[in-house]
Coordinates of N, CA and C in Angstrom, one line a residue:
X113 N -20.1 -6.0 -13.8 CA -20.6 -5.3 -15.0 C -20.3 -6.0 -16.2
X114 N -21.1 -6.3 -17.1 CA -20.6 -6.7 -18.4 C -21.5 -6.0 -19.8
X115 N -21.0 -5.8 -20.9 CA -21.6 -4.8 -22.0 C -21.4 -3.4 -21.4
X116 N -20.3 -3.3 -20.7 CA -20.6 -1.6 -20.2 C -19.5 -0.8 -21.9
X117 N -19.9 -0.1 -21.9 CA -19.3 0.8 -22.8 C -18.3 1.6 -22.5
X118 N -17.2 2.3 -22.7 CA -16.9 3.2 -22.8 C -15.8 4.1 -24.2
X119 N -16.0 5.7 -23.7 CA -16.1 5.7 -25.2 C -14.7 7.2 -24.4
X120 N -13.7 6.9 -25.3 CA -12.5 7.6 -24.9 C -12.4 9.0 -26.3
X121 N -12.3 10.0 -25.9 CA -12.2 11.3 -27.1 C -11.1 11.7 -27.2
X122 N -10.0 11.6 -28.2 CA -9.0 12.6 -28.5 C -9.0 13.3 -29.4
X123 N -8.6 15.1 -29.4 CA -8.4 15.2 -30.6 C -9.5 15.3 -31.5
X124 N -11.0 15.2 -31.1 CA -11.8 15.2 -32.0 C -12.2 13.8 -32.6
X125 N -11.8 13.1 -32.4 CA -11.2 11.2 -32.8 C -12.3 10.5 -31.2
X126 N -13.0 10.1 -31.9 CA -13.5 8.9 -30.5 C -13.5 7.4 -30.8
X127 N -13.2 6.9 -30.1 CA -13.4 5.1 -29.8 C -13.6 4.6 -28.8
X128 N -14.9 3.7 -29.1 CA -15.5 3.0 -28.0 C -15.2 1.2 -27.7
X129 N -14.9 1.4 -26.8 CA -14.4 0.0 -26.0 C -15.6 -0.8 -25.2
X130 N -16.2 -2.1 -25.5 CA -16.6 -2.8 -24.5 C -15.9 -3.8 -23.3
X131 N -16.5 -3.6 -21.9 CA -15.3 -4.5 -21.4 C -16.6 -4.6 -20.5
X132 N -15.6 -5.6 -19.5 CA -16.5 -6.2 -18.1 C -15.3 -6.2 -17.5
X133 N -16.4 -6.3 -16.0 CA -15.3 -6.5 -14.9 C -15.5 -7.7 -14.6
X134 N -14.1 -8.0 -14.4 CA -14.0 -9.7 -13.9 C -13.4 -9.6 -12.1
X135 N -13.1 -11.3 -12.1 CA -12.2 -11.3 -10.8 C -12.5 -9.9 -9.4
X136 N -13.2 -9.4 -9.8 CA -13.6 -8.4 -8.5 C -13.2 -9.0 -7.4
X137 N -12.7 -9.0 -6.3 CA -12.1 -9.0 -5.1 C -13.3 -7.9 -3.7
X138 N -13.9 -9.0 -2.9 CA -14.6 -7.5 -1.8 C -13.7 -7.6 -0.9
X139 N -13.8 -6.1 -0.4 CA -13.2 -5.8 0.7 C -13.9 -6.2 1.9
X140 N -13.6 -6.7 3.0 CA -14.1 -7.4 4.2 C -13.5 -6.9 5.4
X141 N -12.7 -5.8 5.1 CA -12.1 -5.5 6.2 C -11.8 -3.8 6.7
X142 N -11.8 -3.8 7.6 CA -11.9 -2.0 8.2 C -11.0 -1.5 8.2
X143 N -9.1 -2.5 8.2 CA -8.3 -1.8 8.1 C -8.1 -1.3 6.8
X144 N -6.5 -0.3 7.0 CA -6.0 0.2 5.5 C -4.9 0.5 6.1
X145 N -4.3 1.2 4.7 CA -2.4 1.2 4.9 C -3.0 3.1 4.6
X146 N -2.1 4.0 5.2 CA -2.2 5.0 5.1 C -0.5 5.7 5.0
X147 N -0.7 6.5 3.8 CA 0.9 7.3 3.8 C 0.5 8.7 4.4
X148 N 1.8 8.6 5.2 CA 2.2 10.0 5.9 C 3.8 10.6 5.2
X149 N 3.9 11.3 4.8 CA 4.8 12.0 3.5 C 5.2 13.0 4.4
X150 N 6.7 12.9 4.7 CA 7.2 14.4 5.0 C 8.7 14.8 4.0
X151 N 8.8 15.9 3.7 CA 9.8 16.5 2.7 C 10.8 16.8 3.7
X152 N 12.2 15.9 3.2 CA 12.9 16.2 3.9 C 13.9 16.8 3.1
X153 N 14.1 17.6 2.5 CA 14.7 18.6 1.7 C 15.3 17.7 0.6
X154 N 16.2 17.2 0.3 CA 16.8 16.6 -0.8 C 15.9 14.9 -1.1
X155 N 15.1 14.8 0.0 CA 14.3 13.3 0.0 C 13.1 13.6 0.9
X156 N 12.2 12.2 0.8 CA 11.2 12.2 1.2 C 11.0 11.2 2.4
X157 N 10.5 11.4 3.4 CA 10.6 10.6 4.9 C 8.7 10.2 4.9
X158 N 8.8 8.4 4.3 CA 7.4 8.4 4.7 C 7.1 7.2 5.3
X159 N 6.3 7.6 6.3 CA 6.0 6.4 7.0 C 4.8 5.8 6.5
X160 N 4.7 4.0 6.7 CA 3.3 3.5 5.8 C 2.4 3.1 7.6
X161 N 1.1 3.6 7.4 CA 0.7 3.6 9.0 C -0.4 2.4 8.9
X162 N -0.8 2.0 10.1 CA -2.0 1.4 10.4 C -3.4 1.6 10.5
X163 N -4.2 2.2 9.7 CA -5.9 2.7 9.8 C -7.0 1.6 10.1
X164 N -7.5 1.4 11.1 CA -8.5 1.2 11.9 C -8.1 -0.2 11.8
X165 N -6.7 -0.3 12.4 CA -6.4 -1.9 13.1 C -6.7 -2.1 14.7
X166 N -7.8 -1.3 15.5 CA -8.1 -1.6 16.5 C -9.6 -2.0 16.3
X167 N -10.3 -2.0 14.6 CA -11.5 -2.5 14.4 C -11.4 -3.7 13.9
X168 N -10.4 -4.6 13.6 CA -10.2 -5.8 13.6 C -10.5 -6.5 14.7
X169 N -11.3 -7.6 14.8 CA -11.0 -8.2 16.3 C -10.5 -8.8 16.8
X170 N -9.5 -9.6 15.6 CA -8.9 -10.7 16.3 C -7.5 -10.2 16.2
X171 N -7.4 -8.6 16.1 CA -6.2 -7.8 15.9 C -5.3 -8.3 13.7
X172 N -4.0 -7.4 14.5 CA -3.5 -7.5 12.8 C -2.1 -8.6 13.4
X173 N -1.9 -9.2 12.1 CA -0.6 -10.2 13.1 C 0.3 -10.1 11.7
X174 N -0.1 -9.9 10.8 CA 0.8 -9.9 9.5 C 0.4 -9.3 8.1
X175 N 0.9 -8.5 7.5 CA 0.7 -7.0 6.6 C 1.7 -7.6 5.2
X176 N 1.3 -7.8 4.1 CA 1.8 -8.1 3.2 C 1.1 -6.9 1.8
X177 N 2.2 -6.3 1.5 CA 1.9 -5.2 0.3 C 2.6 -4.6 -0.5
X178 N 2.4 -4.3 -1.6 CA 3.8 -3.9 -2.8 C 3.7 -2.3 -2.7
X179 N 4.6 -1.8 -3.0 CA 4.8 -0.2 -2.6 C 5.6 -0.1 -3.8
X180 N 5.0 0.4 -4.6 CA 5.6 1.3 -6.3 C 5.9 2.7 -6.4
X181 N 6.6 2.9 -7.2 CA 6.8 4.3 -7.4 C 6.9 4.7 -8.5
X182 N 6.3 6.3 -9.2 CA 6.2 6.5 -10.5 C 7.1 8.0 -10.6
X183 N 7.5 8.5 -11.6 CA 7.9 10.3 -11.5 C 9.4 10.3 -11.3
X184 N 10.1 9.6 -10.8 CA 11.6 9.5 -10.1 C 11.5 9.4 -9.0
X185 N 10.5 9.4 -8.7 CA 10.5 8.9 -6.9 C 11.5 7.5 -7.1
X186 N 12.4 7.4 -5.9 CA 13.2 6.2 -5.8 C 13.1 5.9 -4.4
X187 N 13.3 4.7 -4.3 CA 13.2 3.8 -2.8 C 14.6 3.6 -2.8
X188 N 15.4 4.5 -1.5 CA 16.6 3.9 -0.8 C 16.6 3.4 0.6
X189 N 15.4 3.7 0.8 CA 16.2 2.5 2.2 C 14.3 1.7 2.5
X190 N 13.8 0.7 3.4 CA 12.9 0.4 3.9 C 13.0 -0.4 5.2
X191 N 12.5 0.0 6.6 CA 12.3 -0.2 7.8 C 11.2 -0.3 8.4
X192 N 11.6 -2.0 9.4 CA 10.4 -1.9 9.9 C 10.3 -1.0 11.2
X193 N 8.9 -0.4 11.7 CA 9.3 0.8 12.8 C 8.8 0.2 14.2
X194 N 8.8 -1.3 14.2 CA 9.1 -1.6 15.3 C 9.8 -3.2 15.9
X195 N 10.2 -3.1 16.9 CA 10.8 -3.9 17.1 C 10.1 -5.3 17.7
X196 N 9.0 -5.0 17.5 CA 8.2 -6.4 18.2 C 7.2 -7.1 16.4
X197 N 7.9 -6.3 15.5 CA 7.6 -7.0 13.9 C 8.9 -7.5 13.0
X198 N 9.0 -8.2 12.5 CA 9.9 -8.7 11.6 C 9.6 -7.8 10.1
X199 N 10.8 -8.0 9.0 CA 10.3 -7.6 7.9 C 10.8 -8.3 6.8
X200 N 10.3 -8.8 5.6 CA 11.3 -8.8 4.8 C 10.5 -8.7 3.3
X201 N 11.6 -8.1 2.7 CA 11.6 -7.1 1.2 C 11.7 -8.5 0.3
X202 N 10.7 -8.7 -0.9 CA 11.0 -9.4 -2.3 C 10.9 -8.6 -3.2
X203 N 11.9 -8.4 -4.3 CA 11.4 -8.4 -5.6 C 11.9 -6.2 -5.4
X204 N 12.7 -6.3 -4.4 CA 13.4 -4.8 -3.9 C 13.8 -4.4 -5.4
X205 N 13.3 -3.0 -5.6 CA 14.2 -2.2 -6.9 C 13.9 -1.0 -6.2
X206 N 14.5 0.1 -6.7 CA 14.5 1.7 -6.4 C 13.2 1.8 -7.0
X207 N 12.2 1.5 -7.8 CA 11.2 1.8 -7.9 C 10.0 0.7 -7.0
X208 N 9.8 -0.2 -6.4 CA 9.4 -1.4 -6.1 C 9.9 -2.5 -5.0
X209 N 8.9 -3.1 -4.4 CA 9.6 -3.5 -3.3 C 8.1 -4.7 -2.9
X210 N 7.6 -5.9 -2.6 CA 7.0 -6.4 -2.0 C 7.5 -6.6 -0.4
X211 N 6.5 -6.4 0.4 CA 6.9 -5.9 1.9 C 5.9 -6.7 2.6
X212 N 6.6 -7.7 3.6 CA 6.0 -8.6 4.0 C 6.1 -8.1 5.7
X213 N 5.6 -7.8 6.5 CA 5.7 -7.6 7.8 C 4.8 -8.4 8.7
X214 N 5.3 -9.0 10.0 CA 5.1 -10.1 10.8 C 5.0 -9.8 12.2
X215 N 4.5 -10.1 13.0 CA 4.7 -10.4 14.8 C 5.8 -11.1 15.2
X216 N 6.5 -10.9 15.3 CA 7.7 -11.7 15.9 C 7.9 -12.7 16.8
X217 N 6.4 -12.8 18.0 CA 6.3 -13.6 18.7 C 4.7 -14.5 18.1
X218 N 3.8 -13.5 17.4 CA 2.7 -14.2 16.7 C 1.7 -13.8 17.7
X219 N 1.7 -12.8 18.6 CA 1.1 -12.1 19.7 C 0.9 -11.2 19.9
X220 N 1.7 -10.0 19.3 CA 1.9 -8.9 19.5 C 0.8 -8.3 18.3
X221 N 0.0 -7.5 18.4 CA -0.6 -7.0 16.9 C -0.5 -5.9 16.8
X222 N -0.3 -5.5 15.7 CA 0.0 -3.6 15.2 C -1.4 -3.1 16.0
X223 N -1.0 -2.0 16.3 CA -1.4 -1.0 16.8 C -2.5 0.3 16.0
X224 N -3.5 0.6 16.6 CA -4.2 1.6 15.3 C -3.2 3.1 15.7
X225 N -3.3 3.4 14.1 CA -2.3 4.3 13.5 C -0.9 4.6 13.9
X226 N -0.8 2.9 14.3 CA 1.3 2.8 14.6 C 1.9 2.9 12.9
X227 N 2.9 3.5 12.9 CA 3.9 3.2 11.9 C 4.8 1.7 11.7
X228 N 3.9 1.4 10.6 CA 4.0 0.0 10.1 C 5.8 -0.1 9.3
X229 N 6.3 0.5 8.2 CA 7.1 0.5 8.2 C 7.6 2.2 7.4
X230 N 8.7 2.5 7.2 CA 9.4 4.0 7.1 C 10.2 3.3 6.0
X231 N 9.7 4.3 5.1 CA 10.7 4.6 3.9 C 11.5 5.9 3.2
X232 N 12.8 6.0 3.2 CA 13.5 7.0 2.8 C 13.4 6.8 1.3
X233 N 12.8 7.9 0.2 CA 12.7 7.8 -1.1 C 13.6 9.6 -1.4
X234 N 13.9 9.6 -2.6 CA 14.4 10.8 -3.6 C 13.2 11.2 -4.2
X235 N 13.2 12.2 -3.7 CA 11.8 13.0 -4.4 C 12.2 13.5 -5.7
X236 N 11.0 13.5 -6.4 CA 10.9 13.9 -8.2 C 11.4 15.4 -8.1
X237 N 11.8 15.8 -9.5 CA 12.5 17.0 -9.7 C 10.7 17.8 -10.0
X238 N 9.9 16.9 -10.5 CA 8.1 17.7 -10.8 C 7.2 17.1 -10.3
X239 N 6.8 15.4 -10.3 CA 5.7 15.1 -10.1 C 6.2 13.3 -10.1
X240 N 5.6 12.9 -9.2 CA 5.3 11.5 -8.9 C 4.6 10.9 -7.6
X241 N 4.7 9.5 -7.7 CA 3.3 9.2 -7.0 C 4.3 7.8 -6.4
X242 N 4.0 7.8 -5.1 CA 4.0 6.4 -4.4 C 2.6 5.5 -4.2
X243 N 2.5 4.1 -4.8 CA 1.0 3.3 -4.2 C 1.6 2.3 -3.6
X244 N 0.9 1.6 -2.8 CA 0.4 0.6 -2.4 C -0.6 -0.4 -2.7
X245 N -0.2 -1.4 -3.7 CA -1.2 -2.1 -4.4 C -0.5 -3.7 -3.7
X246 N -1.8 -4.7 -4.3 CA -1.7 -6.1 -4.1 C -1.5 -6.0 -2.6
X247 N -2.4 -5.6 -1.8 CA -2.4 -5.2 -0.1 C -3.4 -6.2 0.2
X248 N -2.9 -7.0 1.5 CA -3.2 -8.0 2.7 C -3.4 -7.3 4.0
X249 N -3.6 -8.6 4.2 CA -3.8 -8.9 6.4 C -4.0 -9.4 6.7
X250 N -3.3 -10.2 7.6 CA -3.5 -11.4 8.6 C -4.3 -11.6 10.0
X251 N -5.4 -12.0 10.5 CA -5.6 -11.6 11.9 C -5.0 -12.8 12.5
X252 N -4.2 -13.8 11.6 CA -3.6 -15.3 12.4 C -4.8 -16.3 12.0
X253 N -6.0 -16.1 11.2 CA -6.9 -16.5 11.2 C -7.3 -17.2 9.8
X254 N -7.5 -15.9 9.3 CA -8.0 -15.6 7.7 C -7.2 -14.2 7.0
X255 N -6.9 -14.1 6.1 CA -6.1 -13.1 5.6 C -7.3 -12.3 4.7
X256 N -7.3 -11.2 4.4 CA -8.2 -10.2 4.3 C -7.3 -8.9 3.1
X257 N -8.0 -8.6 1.8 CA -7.8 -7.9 0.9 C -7.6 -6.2 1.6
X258 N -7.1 -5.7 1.6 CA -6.9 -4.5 1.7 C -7.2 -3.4 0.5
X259 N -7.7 -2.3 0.3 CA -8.0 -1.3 -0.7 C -6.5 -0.8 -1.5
X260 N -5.9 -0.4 -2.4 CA -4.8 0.3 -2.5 C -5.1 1.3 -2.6
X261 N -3.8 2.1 -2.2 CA -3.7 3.5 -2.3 C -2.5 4.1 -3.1
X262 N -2.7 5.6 -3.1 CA -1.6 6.5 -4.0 C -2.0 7.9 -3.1
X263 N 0.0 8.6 -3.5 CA -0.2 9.7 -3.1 C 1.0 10.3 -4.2
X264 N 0.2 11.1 -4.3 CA 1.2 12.2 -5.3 C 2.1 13.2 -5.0
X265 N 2.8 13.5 -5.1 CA 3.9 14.5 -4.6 C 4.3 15.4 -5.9
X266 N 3.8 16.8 -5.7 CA 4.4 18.0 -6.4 C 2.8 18.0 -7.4
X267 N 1.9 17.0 -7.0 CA 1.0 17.6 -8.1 C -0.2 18.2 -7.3

């Protein structure tokens, strides 16, 4: 898109912005990272899962993705949930974390809707949101854009 307009209202007050989209990125692939959220009373138990990694065909062999947090949500701990994947964390903060996960033998491929990795977080006192942005995937072949996602907690 380019010359697209948009026109933002505050207050009675409007201003209009031109912009384009650049760098667009297509998605080529049927998988996705999906959050499962459960409240575990003083924290939050969530697993990040596998969606439609049995419609890949040359399978999934390696998952690379940043996992942010907004609201007070904090990251204390990150696991991988299985033992036939490796893991490792760059750029780790209680808000943030790049999450690289691997096959261990370069054979084994995640599973559709296995639990890719589990994170123990501090849930917000009101409102916050876990995403998954700057998302991959490896079939061992070609590496493949993934969609990001968000999930909000208390809103």
């Amino acid at each position: 898109t380019t010359g697209a307009t948009l026109t933002v209202t505050y207050r009675g007050q409007s201003a209009n912005f031109i912009y384009k989209v650049t760098n667009a990125v297509s998605i080529d692939t049927s998988f996705r990272y999906q959050f499962e959220v459960v409240d575990g009373g003083a924290s939050l138990d969530v697993s990040v899962k596998a969606k439609n990694a049995s419609m890949v065909a040359n399978g999934v062999y390696a998952m690379r993705f940043t996992v942010s947090t907004t609201g007070g949500i904090a990251l204390s701990e990150i696991k991988v949930a299985s033992d036939k994947f490796g893991l490792e964390c760059y750029q780790s903060s209680v808000s943030s974390a790049v999450i690289v996960v691997y096959s261990l033998n370069g054979y084994d491929s995640i599973e559709d809707n296995a639990t890719i990795v589990t994170l123990k977080a501090t849930k917000p006192a009101t409102l916050g949101t876990l995403n998954i942005q700057n998302a991959s995937m490896s079939d061992g072949e070609q590496d493949y854009v993934v969609p990001a996602i968000t999930y909000t907690y208390g809103g």
